[in-house]
mmCIF file of C-alpha atoms and ligand atoms in Angstrom:
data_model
loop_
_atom_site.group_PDB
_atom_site.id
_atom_site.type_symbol
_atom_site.label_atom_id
_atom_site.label_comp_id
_atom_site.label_asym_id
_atom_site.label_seq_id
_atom_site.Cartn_x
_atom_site.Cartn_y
_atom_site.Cartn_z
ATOM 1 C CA UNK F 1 -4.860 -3.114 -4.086
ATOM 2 C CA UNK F 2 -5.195 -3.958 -7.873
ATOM 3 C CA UNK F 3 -5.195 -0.126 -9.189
ATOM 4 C CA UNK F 4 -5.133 -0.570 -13.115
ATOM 5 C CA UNK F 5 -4.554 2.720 -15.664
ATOM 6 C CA UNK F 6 -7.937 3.866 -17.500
ATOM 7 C CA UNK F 7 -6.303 3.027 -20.416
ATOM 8 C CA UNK F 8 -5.433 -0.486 -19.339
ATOM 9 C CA UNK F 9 -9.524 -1.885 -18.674
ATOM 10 C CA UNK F 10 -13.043 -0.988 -19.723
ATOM 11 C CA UNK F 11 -14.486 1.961 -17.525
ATOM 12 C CA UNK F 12 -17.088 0.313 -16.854
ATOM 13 C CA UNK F 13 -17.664 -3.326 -17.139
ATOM 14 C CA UNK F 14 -20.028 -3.842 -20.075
ATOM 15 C CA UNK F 15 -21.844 -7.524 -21.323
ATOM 16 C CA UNK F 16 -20.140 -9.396 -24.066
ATOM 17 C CA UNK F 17 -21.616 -8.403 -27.006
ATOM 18 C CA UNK F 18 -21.263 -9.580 -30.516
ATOM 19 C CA UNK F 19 -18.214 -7.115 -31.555
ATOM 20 C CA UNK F 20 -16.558 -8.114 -28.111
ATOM 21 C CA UNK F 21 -17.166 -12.240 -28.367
ATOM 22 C CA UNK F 22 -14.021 -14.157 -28.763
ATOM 23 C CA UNK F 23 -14.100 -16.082 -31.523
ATOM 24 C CA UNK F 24 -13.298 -20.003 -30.716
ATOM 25 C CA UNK F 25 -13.414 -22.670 -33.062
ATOM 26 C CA UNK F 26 -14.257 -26.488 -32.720
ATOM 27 C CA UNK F 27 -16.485 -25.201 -29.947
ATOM 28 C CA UNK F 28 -18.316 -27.832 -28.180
ATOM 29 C CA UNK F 29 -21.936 -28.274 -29.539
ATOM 30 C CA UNK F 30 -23.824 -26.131 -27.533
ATOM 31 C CA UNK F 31 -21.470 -23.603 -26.209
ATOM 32 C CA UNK F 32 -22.082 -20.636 -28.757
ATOM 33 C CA UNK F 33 -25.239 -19.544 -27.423
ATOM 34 C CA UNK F 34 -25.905 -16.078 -27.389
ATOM 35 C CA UNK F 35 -25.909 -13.925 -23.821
ATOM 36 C CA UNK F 36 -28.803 -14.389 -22.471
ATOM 37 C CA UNK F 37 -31.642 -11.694 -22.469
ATOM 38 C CA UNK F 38 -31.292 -9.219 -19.011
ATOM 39 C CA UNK F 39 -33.006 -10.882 -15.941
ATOM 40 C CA UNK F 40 -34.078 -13.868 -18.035
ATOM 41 C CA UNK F 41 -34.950 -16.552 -15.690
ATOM 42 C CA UNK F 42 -32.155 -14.804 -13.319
ATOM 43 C CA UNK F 43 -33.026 -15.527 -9.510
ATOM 44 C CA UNK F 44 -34.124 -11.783 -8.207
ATOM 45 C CA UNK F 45 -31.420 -10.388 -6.296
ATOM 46 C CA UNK F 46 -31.668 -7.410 -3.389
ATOM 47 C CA UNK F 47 -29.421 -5.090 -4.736
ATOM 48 C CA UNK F 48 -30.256 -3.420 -1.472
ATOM 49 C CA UNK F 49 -27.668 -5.519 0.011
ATOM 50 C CA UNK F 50 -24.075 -4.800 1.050
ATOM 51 C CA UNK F 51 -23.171 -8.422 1.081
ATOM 52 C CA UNK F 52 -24.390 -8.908 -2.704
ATOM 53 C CA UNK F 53 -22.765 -5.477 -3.941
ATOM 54 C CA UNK F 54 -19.611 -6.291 -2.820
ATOM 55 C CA UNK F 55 -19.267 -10.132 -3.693
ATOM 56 C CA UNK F 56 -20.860 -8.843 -7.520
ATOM 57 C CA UNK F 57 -18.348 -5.828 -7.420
ATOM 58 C CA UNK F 58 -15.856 -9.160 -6.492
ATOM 59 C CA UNK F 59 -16.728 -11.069 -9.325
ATOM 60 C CA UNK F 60 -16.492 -8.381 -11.759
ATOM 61 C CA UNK F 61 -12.807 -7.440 -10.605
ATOM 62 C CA UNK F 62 -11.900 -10.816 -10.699
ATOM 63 C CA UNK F 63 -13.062 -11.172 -14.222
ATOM 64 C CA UNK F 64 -10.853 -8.016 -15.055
ATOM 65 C CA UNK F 65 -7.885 -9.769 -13.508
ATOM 66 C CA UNK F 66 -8.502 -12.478 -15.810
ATOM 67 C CA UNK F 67 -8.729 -10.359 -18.565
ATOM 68 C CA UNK F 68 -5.540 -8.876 -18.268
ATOM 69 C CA UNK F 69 -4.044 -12.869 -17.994
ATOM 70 C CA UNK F 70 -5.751 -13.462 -21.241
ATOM 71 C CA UNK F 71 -4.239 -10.290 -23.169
ATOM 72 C CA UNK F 72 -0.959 -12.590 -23.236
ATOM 73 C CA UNK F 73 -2.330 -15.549 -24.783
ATOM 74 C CA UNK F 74 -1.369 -13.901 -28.453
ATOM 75 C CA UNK F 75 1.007 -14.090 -29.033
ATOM 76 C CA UNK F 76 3.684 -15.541 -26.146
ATOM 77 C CA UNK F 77 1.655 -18.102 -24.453
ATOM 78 C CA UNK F 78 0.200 -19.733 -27.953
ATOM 79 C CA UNK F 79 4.364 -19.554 -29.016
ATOM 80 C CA UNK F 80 5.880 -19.940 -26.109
ATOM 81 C CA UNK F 81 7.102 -23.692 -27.038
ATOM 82 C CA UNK F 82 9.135 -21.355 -29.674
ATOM 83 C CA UNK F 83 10.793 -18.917 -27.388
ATOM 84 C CA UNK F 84 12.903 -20.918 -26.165
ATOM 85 C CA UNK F 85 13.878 -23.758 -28.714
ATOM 86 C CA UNK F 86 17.326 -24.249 -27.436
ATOM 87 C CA UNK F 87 16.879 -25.370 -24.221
ATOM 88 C CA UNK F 88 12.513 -25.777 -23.925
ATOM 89 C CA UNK F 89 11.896 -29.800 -23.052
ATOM 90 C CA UNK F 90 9.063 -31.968 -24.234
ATOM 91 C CA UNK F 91 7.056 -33.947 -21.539
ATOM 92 C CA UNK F 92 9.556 -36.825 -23.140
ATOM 93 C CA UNK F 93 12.425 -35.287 -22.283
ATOM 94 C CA UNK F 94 13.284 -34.654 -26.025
ATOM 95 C CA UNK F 95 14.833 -31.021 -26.850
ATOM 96 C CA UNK F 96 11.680 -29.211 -29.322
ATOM 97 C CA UNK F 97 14.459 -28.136 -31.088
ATOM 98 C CA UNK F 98 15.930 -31.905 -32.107
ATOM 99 C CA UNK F 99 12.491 -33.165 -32.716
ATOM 100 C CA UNK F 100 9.889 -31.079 -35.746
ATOM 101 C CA UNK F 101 7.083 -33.958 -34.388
ATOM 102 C CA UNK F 102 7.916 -32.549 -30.646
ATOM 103 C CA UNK F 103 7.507 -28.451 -31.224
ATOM 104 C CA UNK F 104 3.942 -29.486 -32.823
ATOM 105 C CA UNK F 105 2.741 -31.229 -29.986
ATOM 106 C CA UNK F 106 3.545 -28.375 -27.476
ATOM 107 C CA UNK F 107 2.476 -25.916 -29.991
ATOM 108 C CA UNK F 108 -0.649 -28.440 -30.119
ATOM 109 C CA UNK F 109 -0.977 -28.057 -26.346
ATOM 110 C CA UNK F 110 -0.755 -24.401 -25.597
ATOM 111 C CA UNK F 111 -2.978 -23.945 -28.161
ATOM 112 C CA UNK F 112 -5.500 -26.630 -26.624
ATOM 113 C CA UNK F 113 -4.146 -25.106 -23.023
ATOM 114 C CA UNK F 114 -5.165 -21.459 -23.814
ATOM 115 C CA UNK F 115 -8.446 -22.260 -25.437
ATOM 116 C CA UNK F 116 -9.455 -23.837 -22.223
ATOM 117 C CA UNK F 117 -8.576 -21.048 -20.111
ATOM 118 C CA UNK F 118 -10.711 -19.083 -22.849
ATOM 119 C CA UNK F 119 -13.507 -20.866 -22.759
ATOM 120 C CA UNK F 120 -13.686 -21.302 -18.583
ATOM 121 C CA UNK F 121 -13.545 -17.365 -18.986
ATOM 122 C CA UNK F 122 -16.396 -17.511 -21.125
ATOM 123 C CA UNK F 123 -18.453 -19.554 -19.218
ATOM 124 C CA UNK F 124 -17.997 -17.574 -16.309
ATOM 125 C CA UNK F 125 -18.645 -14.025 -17.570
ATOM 126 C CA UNK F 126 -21.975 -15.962 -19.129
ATOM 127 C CA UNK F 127 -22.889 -17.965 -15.941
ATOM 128 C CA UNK F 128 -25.553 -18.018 -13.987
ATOM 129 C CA UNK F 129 -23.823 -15.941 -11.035
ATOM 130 C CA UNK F 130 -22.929 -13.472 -13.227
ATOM 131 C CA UNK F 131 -25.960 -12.877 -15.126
ATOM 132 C CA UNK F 132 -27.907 -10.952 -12.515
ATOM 133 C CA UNK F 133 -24.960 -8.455 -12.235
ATOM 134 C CA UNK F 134 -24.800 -8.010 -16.010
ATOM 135 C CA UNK F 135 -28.430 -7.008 -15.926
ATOM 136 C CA UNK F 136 -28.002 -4.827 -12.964
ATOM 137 C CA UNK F 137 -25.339 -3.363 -14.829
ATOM 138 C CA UNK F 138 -27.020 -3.052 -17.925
ATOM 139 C CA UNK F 139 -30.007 -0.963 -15.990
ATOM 140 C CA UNK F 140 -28.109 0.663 -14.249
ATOM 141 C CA UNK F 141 -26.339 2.198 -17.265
ATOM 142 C CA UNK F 142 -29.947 2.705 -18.865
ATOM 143 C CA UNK F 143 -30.956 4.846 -16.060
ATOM 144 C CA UNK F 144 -28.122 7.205 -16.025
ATOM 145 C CA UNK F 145 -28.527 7.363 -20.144
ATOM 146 C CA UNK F 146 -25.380 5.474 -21.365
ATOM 147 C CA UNK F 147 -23.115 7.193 -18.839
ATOM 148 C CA UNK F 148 -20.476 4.788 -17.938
ATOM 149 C CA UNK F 149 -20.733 4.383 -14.445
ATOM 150 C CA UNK F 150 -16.756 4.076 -13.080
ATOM 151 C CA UNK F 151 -16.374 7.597 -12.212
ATOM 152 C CA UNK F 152 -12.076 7.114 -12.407
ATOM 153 C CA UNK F 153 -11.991 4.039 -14.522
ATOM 154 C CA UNK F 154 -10.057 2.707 -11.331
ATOM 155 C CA UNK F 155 -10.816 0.024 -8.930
ATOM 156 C CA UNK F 156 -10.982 1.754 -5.259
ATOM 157 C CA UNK F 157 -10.983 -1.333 -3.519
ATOM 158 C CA UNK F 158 -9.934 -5.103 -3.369
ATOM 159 C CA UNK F 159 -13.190 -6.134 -2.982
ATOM 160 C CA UNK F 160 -12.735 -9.493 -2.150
ATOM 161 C CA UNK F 161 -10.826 -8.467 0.635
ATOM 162 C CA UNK F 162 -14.050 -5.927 1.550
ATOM 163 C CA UNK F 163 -16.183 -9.290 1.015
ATOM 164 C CA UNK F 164 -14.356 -11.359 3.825
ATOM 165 C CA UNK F 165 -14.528 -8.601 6.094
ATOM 166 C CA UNK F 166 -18.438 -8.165 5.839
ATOM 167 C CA UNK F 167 -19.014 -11.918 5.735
ATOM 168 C CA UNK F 168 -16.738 -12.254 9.131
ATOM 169 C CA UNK F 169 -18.939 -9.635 10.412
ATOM 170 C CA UNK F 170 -22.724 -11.182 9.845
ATOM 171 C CA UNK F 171 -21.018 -14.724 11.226
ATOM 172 C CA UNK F 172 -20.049 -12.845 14.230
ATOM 173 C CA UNK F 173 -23.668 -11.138 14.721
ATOM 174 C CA UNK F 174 -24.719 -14.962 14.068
ATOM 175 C CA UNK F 175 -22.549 -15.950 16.924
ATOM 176 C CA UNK F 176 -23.699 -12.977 18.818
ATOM 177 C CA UNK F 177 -27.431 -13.983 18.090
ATOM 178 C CA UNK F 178 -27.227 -17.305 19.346
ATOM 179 C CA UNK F 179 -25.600 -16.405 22.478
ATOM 180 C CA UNK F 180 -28.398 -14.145 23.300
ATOM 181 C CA UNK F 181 -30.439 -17.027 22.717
ATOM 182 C CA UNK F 182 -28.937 -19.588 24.745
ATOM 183 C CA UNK F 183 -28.948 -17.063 27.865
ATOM 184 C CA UNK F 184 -32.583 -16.227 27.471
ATOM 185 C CA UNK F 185 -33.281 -20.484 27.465
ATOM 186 C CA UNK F 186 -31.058 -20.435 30.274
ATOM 187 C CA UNK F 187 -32.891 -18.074 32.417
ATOM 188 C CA UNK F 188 -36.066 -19.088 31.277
ATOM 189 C CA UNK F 189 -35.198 -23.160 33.024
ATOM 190 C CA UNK F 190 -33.118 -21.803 35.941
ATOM 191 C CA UNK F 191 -35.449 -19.084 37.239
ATOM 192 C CA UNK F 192 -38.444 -21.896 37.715
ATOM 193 C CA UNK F 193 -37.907 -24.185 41.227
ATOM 194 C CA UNK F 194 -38.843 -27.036 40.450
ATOM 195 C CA UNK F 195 -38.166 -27.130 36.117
ATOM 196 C CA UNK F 196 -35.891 -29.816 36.000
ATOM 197 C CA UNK F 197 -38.584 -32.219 37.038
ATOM 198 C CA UNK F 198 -40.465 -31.279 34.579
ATOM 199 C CA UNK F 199 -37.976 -31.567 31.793
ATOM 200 C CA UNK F 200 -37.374 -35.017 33.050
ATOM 201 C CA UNK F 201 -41.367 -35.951 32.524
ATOM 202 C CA UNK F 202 -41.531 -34.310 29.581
ATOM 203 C CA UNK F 203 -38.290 -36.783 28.516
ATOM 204 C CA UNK F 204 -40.757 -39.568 29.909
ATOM 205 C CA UNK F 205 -43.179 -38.860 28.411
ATOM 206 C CA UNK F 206 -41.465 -39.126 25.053
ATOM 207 C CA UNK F 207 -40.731 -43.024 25.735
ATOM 208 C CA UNK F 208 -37.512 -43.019 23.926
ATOM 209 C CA UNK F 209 -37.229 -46.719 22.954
ATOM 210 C CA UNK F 210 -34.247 -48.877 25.144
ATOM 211 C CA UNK F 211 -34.024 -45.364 27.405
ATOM 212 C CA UNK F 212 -35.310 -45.591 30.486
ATOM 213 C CA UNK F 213 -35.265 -42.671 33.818
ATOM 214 C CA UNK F 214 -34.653 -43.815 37.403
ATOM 215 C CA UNK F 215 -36.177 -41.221 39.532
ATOM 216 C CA UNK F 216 -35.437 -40.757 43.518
ATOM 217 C CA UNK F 217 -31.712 -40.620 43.471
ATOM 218 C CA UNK F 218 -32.139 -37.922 45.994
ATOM 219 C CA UNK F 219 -32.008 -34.370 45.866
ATOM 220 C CA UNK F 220 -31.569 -32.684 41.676
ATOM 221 C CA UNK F 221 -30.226 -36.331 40.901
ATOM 222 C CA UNK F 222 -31.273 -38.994 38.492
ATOM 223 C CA UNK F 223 -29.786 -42.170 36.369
ATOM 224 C CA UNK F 224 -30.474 -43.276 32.978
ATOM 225 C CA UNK F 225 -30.198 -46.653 31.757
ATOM 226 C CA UNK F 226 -29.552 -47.626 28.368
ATOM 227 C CA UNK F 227 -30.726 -50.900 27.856
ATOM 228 C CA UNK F 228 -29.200 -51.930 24.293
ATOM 229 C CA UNK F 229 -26.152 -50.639 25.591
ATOM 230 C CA UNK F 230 -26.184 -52.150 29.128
ATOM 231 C CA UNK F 231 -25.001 -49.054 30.633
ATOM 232 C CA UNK F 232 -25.761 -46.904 33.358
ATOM 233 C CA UNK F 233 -25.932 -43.109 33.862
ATOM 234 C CA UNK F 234 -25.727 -41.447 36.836
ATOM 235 C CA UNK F 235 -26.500 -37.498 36.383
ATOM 236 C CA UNK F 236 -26.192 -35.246 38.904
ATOM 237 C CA UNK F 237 -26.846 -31.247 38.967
ATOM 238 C CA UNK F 238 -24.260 -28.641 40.396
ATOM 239 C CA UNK F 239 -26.118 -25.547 41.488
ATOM 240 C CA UNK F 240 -24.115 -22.139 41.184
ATOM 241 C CA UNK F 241 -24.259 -20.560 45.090
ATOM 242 C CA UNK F 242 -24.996 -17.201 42.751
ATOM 243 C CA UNK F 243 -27.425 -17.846 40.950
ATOM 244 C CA UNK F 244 -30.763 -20.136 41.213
ATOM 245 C CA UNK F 245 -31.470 -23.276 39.468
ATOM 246 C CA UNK F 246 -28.942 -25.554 38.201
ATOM 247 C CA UNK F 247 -25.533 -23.933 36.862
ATOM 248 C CA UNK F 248 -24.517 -27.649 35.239
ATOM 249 C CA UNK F 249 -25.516 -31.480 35.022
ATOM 250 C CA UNK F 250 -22.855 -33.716 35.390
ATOM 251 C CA UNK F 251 -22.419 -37.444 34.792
ATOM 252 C CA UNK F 252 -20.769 -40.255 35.378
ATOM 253 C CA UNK F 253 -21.297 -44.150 34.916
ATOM 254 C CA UNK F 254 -22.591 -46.504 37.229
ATOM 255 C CA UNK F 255 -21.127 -49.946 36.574
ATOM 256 C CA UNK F 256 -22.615 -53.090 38.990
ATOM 257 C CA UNK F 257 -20.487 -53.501 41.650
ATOM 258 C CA UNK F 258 -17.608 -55.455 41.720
ATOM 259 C CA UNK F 259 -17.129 -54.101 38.091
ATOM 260 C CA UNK F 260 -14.958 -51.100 37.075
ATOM 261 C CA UNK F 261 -16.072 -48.649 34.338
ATOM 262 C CA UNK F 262 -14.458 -50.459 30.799
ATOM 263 C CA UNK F 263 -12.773 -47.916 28.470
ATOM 264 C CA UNK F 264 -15.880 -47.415 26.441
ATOM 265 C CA UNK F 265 -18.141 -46.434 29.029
ATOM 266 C CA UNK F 266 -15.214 -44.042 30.036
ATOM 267 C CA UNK F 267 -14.894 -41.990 26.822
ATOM 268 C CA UNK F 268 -18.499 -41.858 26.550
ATOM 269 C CA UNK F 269 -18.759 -39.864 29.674
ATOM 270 C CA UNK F 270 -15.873 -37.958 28.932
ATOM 271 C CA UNK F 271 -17.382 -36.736 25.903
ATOM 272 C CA UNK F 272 -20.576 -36.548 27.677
ATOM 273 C CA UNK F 273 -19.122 -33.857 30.565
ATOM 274 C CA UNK F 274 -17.667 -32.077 27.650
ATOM 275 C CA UNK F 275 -20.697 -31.113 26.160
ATOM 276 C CA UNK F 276 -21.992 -27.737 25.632
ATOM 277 C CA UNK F 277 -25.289 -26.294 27.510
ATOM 278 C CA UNK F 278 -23.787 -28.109 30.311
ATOM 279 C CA UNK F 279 -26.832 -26.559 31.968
ATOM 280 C CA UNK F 280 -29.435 -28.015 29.609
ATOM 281 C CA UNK F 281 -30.703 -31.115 31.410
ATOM 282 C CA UNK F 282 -33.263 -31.729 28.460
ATOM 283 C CA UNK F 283 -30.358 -31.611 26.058
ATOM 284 C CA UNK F 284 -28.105 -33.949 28.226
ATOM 285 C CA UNK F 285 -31.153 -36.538 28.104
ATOM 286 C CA UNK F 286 -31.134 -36.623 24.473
ATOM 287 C CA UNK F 287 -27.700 -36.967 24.229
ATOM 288 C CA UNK F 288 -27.560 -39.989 26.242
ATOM 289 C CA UNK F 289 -30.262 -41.183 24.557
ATOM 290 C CA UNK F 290 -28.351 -41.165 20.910
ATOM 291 C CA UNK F 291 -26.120 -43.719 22.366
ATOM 292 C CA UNK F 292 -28.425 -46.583 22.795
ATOM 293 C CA UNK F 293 -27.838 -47.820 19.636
ATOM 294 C CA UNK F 294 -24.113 -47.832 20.584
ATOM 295 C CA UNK F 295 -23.213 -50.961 18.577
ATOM 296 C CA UNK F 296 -25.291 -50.377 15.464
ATOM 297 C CA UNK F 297 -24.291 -46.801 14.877
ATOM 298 C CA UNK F 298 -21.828 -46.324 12.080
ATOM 299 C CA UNK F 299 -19.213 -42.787 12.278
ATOM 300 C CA UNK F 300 -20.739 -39.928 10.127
ATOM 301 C CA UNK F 301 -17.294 -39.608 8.913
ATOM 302 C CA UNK F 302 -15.674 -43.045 7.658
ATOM 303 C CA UNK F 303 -19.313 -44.540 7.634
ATOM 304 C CA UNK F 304 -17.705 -47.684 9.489
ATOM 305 C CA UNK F 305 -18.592 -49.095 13.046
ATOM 306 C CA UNK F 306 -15.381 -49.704 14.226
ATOM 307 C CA UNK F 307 -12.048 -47.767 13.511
ATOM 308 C CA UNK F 308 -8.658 -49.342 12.868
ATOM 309 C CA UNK F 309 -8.312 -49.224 17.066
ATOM 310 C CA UNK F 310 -11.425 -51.709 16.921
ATOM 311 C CA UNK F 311 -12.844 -49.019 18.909
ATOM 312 C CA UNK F 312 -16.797 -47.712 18.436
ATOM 313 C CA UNK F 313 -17.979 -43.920 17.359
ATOM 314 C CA UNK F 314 -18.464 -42.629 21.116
ATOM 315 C CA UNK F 315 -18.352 -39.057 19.958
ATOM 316 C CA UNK F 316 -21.160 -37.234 19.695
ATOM 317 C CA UNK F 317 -21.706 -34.179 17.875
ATOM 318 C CA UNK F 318 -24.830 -31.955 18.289
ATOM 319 C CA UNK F 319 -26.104 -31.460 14.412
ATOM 320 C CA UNK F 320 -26.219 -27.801 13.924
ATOM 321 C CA UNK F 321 -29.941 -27.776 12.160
ATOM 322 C CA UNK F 322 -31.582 -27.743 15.321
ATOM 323 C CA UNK F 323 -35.331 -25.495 14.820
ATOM 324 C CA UNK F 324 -35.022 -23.928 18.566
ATOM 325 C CA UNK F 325 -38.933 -23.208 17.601
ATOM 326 C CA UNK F 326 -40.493 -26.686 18.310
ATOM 327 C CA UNK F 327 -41.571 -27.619 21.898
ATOM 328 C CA UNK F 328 -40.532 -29.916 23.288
ATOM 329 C CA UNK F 329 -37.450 -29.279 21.848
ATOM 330 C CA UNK F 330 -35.401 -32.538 20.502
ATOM 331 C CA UNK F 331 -31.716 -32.941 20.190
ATOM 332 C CA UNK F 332 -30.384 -34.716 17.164
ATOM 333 C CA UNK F 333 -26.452 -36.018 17.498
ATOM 334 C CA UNK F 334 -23.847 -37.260 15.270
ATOM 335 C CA UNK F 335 -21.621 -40.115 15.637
ATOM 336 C CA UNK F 336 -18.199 -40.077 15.273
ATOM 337 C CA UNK F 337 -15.088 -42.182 16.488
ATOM 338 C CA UNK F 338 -12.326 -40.340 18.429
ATOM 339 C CA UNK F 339 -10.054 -40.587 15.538
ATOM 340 C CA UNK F 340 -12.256 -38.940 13.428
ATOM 341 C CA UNK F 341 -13.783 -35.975 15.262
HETATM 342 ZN ZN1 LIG V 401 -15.004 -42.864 11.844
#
């Protein structure tokens, strides 16, 4: 907890104005411009909103810490190549206090070293993300007729900390949400007899180019064959003795006989059983599906087709934009080699 004395920071955080601008010169063309009107242009922002409080409140104490950094740049950091003469080194190595040309240059660089950290102060207590708060500020202020609003001139809180903890929170409701989400889907596909059929015609349908759907394997089977690929599926649903429907598809390859599986076709259907919504036949279809194109599809990562192993991407990762809205609902995957997932 940064608790700093009253007498130590502004009560209240208040926009630069002209008696508070530092004063740089040699500016960049272009950097002196004045703060901005309040709200001008400025994205509207809920100030409803915990979230945005907090991360604002954030900003504005990490300003102040910067502030307090900045109070030392006159006069110890500017001098500081002085302070210690005797035994202070040049980047060459060469004592500042053998060498007049030496002690100039690192005088020459705090000086250039401190005005930087000056001006990236600047920019952010002018930037865009901090212009909304100003003007909230400024309003704010207004309303309660020039009353400073810190009532103990004291931060209460780390507020970054406070910022994590409410972010963590909303991602876990997220995670929460899509749970929910997947169990309803779930429910919805196991509760009807005869769904899976129909998930399969509706893949049919479709007519996924190179992808084609052997029917009358028996009993809540099926194979796939991918014909760029030259590879054979064979899928096959587990049923749960609790509950009805299918409780998960799983797959293996079908090589012509006399032939073993090669390495390849193994990994794929490793990664294949390793899926998530091992339930989700229509999503198991669509994942097979993204490996037709086997040997033209180049890893999202290294953007290559083969890795230094000389092996192909046979990963495949569901991409996380997915509108759960459309019907029939389509599966979009990622390739990536083993070595790069
Ligand atoms: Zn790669």
């Amino acid at each position: 907890m940064s608790a700093v004395p009253a007498s130590a920071a502004p009560a209240a955080p208040v926009p630069m104005t002209e008696t508070t601008t530092i004063k740089v010169e040699n500016q960049a063309p272009g950097t002196q411009e004045a703060p901005q009107a309040a709200n001008g242009g400025a994205p509207p922002v809920n100030w409803e909103s915990e979230i945005q409080l907090v991360s604002s409140l954030a900003k504005l104490q990490e300003l102040e810490r910067k502030i307090h950094e900045l109070r030392h740049v006159v006069p110890s950091k500017l001098l500081e190549p002085l302070s210690s003469l005797s035994n202070q080194r040049g980047p060459s190595g060469i004592s500042y206090a053998d060498s007049p040309v030496h002690l100039r240059d690192g005088l020459d660089q705090a000086a250039r070293t401190q005005l930087a950290n000056i001006q990236s102060f600047k920019s952010t207590w002018q930037g865009p993300e901090l212009k909304p708060v100003w003007a909230h500020v400024e309003s704010r202020i207004k309303e309660s007729d020039g009353q400073i609003l810190q009532p103990t001139g004291m931060w209460e809180r780390d507020y970054d900390v406070l910022l994590e903890e409410l972010l963590q929170a909303e991602r876990s409701k997220e995670e929460e949400r899509l749970r929910e989400e997947e169990v309803t889907e779930r429910t919805k596909i196991q509760s009807s007899e005869r769904g899976w059929e129909a998930i399969v015609e509706s893949f049919i349908q479709r007519n996924v180019p190179g992808v084609r759907v052997i029917k009358g394997q028996g009993a809540l089977s099926l194979a796939i064959a991918l014909l760029k690929a030259g590879i054979i599926f064979h899928i096959e649903g587990l049923s749960d003795n609790d509950a009805p429907g299918v409780a998960e598809w799983h797959v293996s390859s079908k090589a012509p006989p006399g032939r073993v599986p090669t390495k390849m076709e193994n990994s794929i259907v490793e990664c294949l059983n390793s899926r998530s919504r091992k339930w989700d036949l229509a999503f198991l279809l669509d994942m097979i599906s993204s490996y037709d194109d086997l040997k033209q599809t180049t890893c999202v990562k290294c953007n290559k087709l083969t890795n230094n192993s000389a092996q192909l991407p046979t990963i495949r990762r569901v991409q996380s934009t997915q509108p759960s809205q459309q019907e029939p609902r389509v599966f979009a995957f990622d390739a990536l080699h083993s070595s790069c997932a």
